[in-house]
Amino acid sequence: MRRIIIILMITAGLGTAFWWFNRPKPISVSLISVEVGKVEASVSNTRAGSVEACLRTRLSPISGGRIAYLGVKKGDSVKKGQVLLRLWNNDQQAQSRLAQTQVNSSQKRIAEVCAIADNAQREAERMAKLRAKNFISQGGEEKARYEATSRQAACD
């Protein structure tokens, strides 16, 4: 019986020694003491550089449509303000040009109406001078004055 206990103790000692020498090495840690001091440099995120998502990244514009231009490929570096993609919008550009043309036409029409109103005002003043000399009737003067008033209302 004594022999079995000695053999078990030797076996346990050899097992412990085997485990001790084959255990995983601990991770080495370097330590630095913290001190109060001046900030020499700062790091900030400027949102420029390459994008690497943990799962998946999609370019998703607010409105849908056909892509006319794709300015980046997977793995490309991007910069702030860089155009990543453009949607086909020729129809909207044409509508914008048409609207601008209509604005210009309306502005010219307003200028024309105001020029006609100025001319009618001068005509009314001329008719008033002619009426003062009794060269025209009172109805002719009133007609010119009403014409000038209505033309000026259209200009305003």
PDB file of C-alpha atoms in Angstrom:
ATOM      1  CA  MET A   1       0.000   0.000   0.000  1.00  0.00           C
ATOM      2  CA  ARG A   2       2.826   2.309   0.786  1.00  0.00           C
ATOM      3  CA  ARG A   3       4.325   1.586  -2.582  1.00  0.00           C
ATOM      4  CA  ILE A   4       1.106   2.653  -4.391  1.00  0.00           C
ATOM      5  CA  ILE A   5       1.020   5.983  -2.525  1.00  0.00           C
ATOM      6  CA  ILE A   6       4.657   6.673  -3.469  1.00  0.00           C
ATOM      7  CA  ILE A   7       3.971   5.792  -7.133  1.00  0.00           C
ATOM      8  CA  LEU A   8       0.869   8.060  -7.151  1.00  0.00           C
ATOM      9  CA  MET A   9       2.855  10.936  -5.613  1.00  0.00           C
ATOM     10  CA  ILE A  10       5.677  10.540  -8.173  1.00  0.00           C
ATOM     11  CA  THR A  11       3.118  10.393 -11.020  1.00  0.00           C
ATOM     12  CA  ALA A  12       1.339  13.494  -9.676  1.00  0.00           C
ATOM     13  CA  GLY A  13       4.668  15.338  -9.378  1.00  0.00           C
ATOM     14  CA  LEU A  14       5.660  14.402 -12.955  1.00  0.00           C
ATOM     15  CA  GLY A  15       2.216  15.484 -14.233  1.00  0.00           C
ATOM     16  CA  THR A  16       2.476  18.796 -12.428  1.00  0.00           C
ATOM     17  CA  ALA A  17       6.001  19.379 -13.787  1.00  0.00           C
ATOM     18  CA  PHE A  18       4.839  18.511 -17.328  1.00  0.00           C
ATOM     19  CA  TRP A  19       1.911  20.950 -17.058  1.00  0.00           C
ATOM     20  CA  TRP A  20       4.141  23.702 -15.589  1.00  0.00           C
ATOM     21  CA  PHE A  21       6.628  23.621 -18.467  1.00  0.00           C
ATOM     22  CA  ASN A  22       3.967  23.346 -21.216  1.00  0.00           C
ATOM     23  CA  ARG A  23       1.507  25.993 -19.986  1.00  0.00           C
ATOM     24  CA  PRO A  24       0.824  29.050 -22.297  1.00  0.00           C
ATOM     25  CA  LYS A  25       3.185  31.966 -21.780  1.00  0.00           C
ATOM     26  CA  PRO A  26       1.567  35.034 -20.203  1.00  0.00           C
ATOM     27  CA  ILE A  27       1.062  38.117 -22.400  1.00  0.00           C
ATOM     28  CA  SER A  28       3.824  40.640 -21.846  1.00  0.00           C
ATOM     29  CA  VAL A  29       2.544  44.039 -20.757  1.00  0.00           C
ATOM     30  CA  SER A  30       4.555  47.234 -20.860  1.00  0.00           C
ATOM     31  CA  LEU A  31       3.647  49.916 -18.348  1.00  0.00           C
ATOM     32  CA  ILE A  32       4.164  53.657 -18.531  1.00  0.00           C
ATOM     33  CA  SER A  33       3.538  56.004 -15.657  1.00  0.00           C
ATOM     34  CA  VAL A  34       1.144  58.879 -16.320  1.00  0.00           C
ATOM     35  CA  GLU A  35       2.375  62.422 -15.805  1.00  0.00           C
ATOM     36  CA  VAL A  36       0.737  65.826 -16.092  1.00  0.00           C
ATOM     37  CA  GLY A  37       2.082  67.756 -19.072  1.00  0.00           C
ATOM     38  CA  LYS A  38       1.394  69.780 -22.194  1.00  0.00           C
ATOM     39  CA  VAL A  39      -0.479  68.292 -25.176  1.00  0.00           C
ATOM     40  CA  GLU A  40       2.062  68.129 -27.998  1.00  0.00           C
ATOM     41  CA  ALA A  41      -0.230  66.755 -30.709  1.00  0.00           C
ATOM     42  CA  SER A  42      -3.878  65.942 -31.124  1.00  0.00           C
ATOM     43  CA  VAL A  43      -5.614  63.455 -33.354  1.00  0.00           C
ATOM     44  CA  SER A  44      -8.897  64.307 -35.037  1.00  0.00           C
ATOM     45  CA  ASN A  45     -11.128  62.567 -37.513  1.00  0.00           C
ATOM     46  CA  THR A  46     -11.456  64.633 -40.685  1.00  0.00           C
ATOM     47  CA  ARG A  47     -13.678  62.043 -42.353  1.00  0.00           C
ATOM     48  CA  ALA A  48     -11.208  61.764 -45.204  1.00  0.00           C
ATOM     49  CA  GLY A  49      -9.478  58.543 -46.117  1.00  0.00           C
ATOM     50  CA  SER A  50     -10.631  55.081 -46.896  1.00  0.00           C
ATOM     51  CA  VAL A  51     -13.848  53.666 -45.539  1.00  0.00           C
ATOM     52  CA  GLU A  52     -13.745  50.188 -44.072  1.00  0.00           C
ATOM     53  CA  ALA A  53     -17.002  49.041 -42.591  1.00  0.00           C
ATOM     54  CA  CYS A  54     -17.290  46.242 -40.094  1.00  0.00           C
ATOM     55  CA  LEU A  55     -20.114  44.654 -42.035  1.00  0.00           C
ATOM     56  CA  ARG A  56     -21.114  46.398 -45.244  1.00  0.00           C
ATOM     57  CA  THR A  57     -21.214  49.906 -46.690  1.00  0.00           C
ATOM     58  CA  ARG A  58     -23.677  51.128 -49.284  1.00  0.00           C
ATOM     59  CA  LEU A  59     -23.817  54.355 -51.239  1.00  0.00           C
ATOM     60  CA  SER A  60     -27.454  55.325 -50.891  1.00  0.00           C
ATOM     61  CA  PRO A  61     -28.613  58.674 -52.308  1.00  0.00           C
ATOM     62  CA  ILE A  62     -31.771  60.307 -50.994  1.00  0.00           C
ATOM     63  CA  SER A  63     -33.613  59.896 -54.280  1.00  0.00           C
ATOM     64  CA  GLY A  64     -33.449  56.854 -56.492  1.00  0.00           C
ATOM     65  CA  GLY A  65     -32.425  56.765 -60.113  1.00  0.00           C
ATOM     66  CA  ARG A  66     -29.967  55.473 -62.651  1.00  0.00           C
ATOM     67  CA  ILE A  67     -26.286  56.034 -61.851  1.00  0.00           C
ATOM     68  CA  ALA A  68     -24.632  58.147 -64.555  1.00  0.00           C
ATOM     69  CA  TYR A  69     -21.199  58.410 -62.897  1.00  0.00           C
ATOM     70  CA  LEU A  70     -19.510  56.332 -60.204  1.00  0.00           C
ATOM     71  CA  GLY A  71     -16.328  58.036 -59.038  1.00  0.00           C
ATOM     72  CA  VAL A  72     -14.963  55.446 -56.591  1.00  0.00           C
ATOM     73  CA  LYS A  73     -14.325  51.734 -56.507  1.00  0.00           C
ATOM     74  CA  LYS A  74     -14.019  49.364 -53.592  1.00  0.00           C
ATOM     75  CA  GLY A  75     -10.871  50.158 -51.632  1.00  0.00           C
ATOM     76  CA  ASP A  76     -10.349  53.678 -53.100  1.00  0.00           C
ATOM     77  CA  SER A  77      -9.368  56.530 -50.808  1.00  0.00           C
ATOM     78  CA  VAL A  78     -11.857  59.377 -50.677  1.00  0.00           C
ATOM     79  CA  LYS A  79     -11.433  63.028 -49.785  1.00  0.00           C
ATOM     80  CA  LYS A  80     -13.801  65.505 -48.205  1.00  0.00           C
ATOM     81  CA  GLY A  81     -16.102  66.974 -50.831  1.00  0.00           C
ATOM     82  CA  GLN A  82     -15.267  64.347 -53.467  1.00  0.00           C
ATOM     83  CA  VAL A  83     -18.151  63.349 -55.740  1.00  0.00           C
ATOM     84  CA  LEU A  84     -18.824  59.659 -55.178  1.00  0.00           C
ATOM     85  CA  LEU A  85     -21.657  59.215 -57.670  1.00  0.00           C
ATOM     86  CA  ARG A  86     -24.015  61.178 -59.898  1.00  0.00           C
ATOM     87  CA  LEU A  87     -27.509  60.163 -60.832  1.00  0.00           C
ATOM     88  CA  TRP A  88     -28.857  60.625 -64.359  1.00  0.00           C
ATOM     89  CA  ASN A  89     -30.807  63.878 -64.269  1.00  0.00           C
ATOM     90  CA  ASN A  90     -30.901  65.222 -67.831  1.00  0.00           C
ATOM     91  CA  ASP A  91     -34.677  65.622 -67.636  1.00  0.00           C
ATOM     92  CA  GLN A  92     -34.415  67.707 -64.462  1.00  0.00           C
ATOM     93  CA  GLN A  93     -31.649  69.835 -65.990  1.00  0.00           C
ATOM     94  CA  ALA A  94     -33.882  70.477 -69.019  1.00  0.00           C
ATOM     95  CA  GLN A  95     -36.768  71.466 -66.722  1.00  0.00           C
ATOM     96  CA  SER A  96     -34.440  73.800 -64.826  1.00  0.00           C
ATOM     97  CA  ARG A  97     -33.262  75.448 -68.074  1.00  0.00           C
ATOM     98  CA  LEU A  98     -36.892  75.802 -69.220  1.00  0.00           C
ATOM     99  CA  ALA A  99     -37.877  77.411 -65.914  1.00  0.00           C
ATOM    100  CA  GLN A 100     -34.927  79.832 -66.130  1.00  0.00           C
ATOM    101  CA  THR A 101     -35.920  80.745 -69.700  1.00  0.00           C
ATOM    102  CA  GLN A 102     -39.488  81.379 -68.537  1.00  0.00           C
ATOM    103  CA  VAL A 103     -38.206  83.608 -65.719  1.00  0.00           C
ATOM    104  CA  ASN A 104     -36.112  85.611 -68.203  1.00  0.00           C
ATOM    105  CA  SER A 105     -39.095  85.910 -70.569  1.00  0.00           C
ATOM    106  CA  SER A 106     -41.343  87.081 -67.718  1.00  0.00           C
ATOM    107  CA  GLN A 107     -38.799  89.695 -66.645  1.00  0.00           C
ATOM    108  CA  LYS A 108     -38.634  91.032 -70.209  1.00  0.00           C
ATOM    109  CA  ARG A 109     -42.441  91.084 -70.403  1.00  0.00           C
ATOM    110  CA  ILE A 110     -42.550  93.087 -67.152  1.00  0.00           C
ATOM    111  CA  ALA A 111     -40.021  95.549 -68.577  1.00  0.00           C
ATOM    112  CA  GLU A 112     -42.163  95.857 -71.725  1.00  0.00           C
ATOM    113  CA  VAL A 113     -45.369  96.487 -69.745  1.00  0.00           C
ATOM    114  CA  CYS A 114     -43.612  99.124 -67.613  1.00  0.00           C
ATOM    115  CA  ALA A 115     -42.232 100.841 -70.722  1.00  0.00           C
ATOM    116  CA  ILE A 116     -45.753 100.950 -72.197  1.00  0.00           C
ATOM    117  CA  ALA A 117     -47.036 102.377 -68.878  1.00  0.00           C
ATOM    118  CA  ASP A 118     -44.362 105.103 -68.933  1.00  0.00           C
ATOM    119  CA  ASN A 119     -45.289 105.937 -72.519  1.00  0.00           C
ATOM    120  CA  ALA A 120     -48.998 106.093 -71.596  1.00  0.00           C
ATOM    121  CA  GLN A 121     -48.155 108.418 -68.670  1.00  0.00           C
ATOM    122  CA  ARG A 122     -46.232 110.760 -70.992  1.00  0.00           C
ATOM    123  CA  GLU A 123     -49.150 110.635 -73.464  1.00  0.00           C
ATOM    124  CA  ALA A 124     -51.585 111.559 -70.661  1.00  0.00           C
ATOM    125  CA  GLU A 125     -49.391 114.518 -69.651  1.00  0.00           C
ATOM    126  CA  ARG A 126     -49.227 115.650 -73.291  1.00  0.00           C
ATOM    127  CA  MET A 127     -53.013 115.348 -73.604  1.00  0.00           C
ATOM    128  CA  ALA A 128     -53.446 117.418 -70.419  1.00  0.00           C
ATOM    129  CA  LYS A 129     -51.313 120.200 -71.959  1.00  0.00           C
ATOM    130  CA  LEU A 130     -53.328 120.034 -75.186  1.00  0.00           C
ATOM    131  CA  ARG A 131     -56.603 120.139 -73.185  1.00  0.00           C
ATOM    132  CA  ALA A 132     -55.347 123.216 -71.324  1.00  0.00           C
ATOM    133  CA  LYS A 133     -55.001 124.931 -74.732  1.00  0.00           C
ATOM    134  CA  ASN A 134     -58.427 123.571 -75.832  1.00  0.00           C
ATOM    135  CA  PHE A 135     -56.937 121.601 -78.736  1.00  0.00           C
ATOM    136  CA  ILE A 136     -58.654 118.344 -77.665  1.00  0.00           C
ATOM    137  CA  SER A 137     -61.869 117.438 -75.896  1.00  0.00           C
ATOM    138  CA  GLN A 138     -62.148 116.596 -72.214  1.00  0.00           C
ATOM    139  CA  GLY A 139     -63.034 113.003 -73.189  1.00  0.00           C
ATOM    140  CA  GLY A 140     -59.722 112.622 -75.074  1.00  0.00           C
ATOM    141  CA  GLU A 141     -57.785 113.772 -72.015  1.00  0.00           C
ATOM    142  CA  GLU A 142     -59.742 111.467 -69.674  1.00  0.00           C
ATOM    143  CA  LYS A 143     -59.234 108.523 -72.016  1.00  0.00           C
ATOM    144  CA  ALA A 144     -55.448 109.106 -72.013  1.00  0.00           C
ATOM    145  CA  ARG A 145     -55.416 109.506 -68.211  1.00  0.00           C
ATOM    146  CA  TYR A 146     -57.408 106.273 -67.630  1.00  0.00           C
ATOM    147  CA  GLU A 147     -55.159 104.463 -70.100  1.00  0.00           C
ATOM    148  CA  ALA A 148     -52.064 105.631 -68.194  1.00  0.00           C
ATOM    149  CA  THR A 149     -53.586 104.601 -64.840  1.00  0.00           C
ATOM    150  CA  SER A 150     -54.518 101.103 -66.056  1.00  0.00           C
ATOM    151  CA  ARG A 151     -51.116 100.571 -67.710  1.00  0.00           C
ATOM    152  CA  GLN A 152     -49.348 101.648 -64.501  1.00  0.00           C
ATOM    153  CA  ALA A 153     -51.476  99.200 -62.485  1.00  0.00           C
ATOM    154  CA  ALA A 154     -50.375  96.387 -64.821  1.00  0.00           C
ATOM    155  CA  CYS A 155     -46.735  97.410 -64.297  1.00  0.00           C
ATOM    156  CA  ASP A 156     -47.009  97.386 -60.499  1.00  0.00           C
TER     157      ASP A 156
END
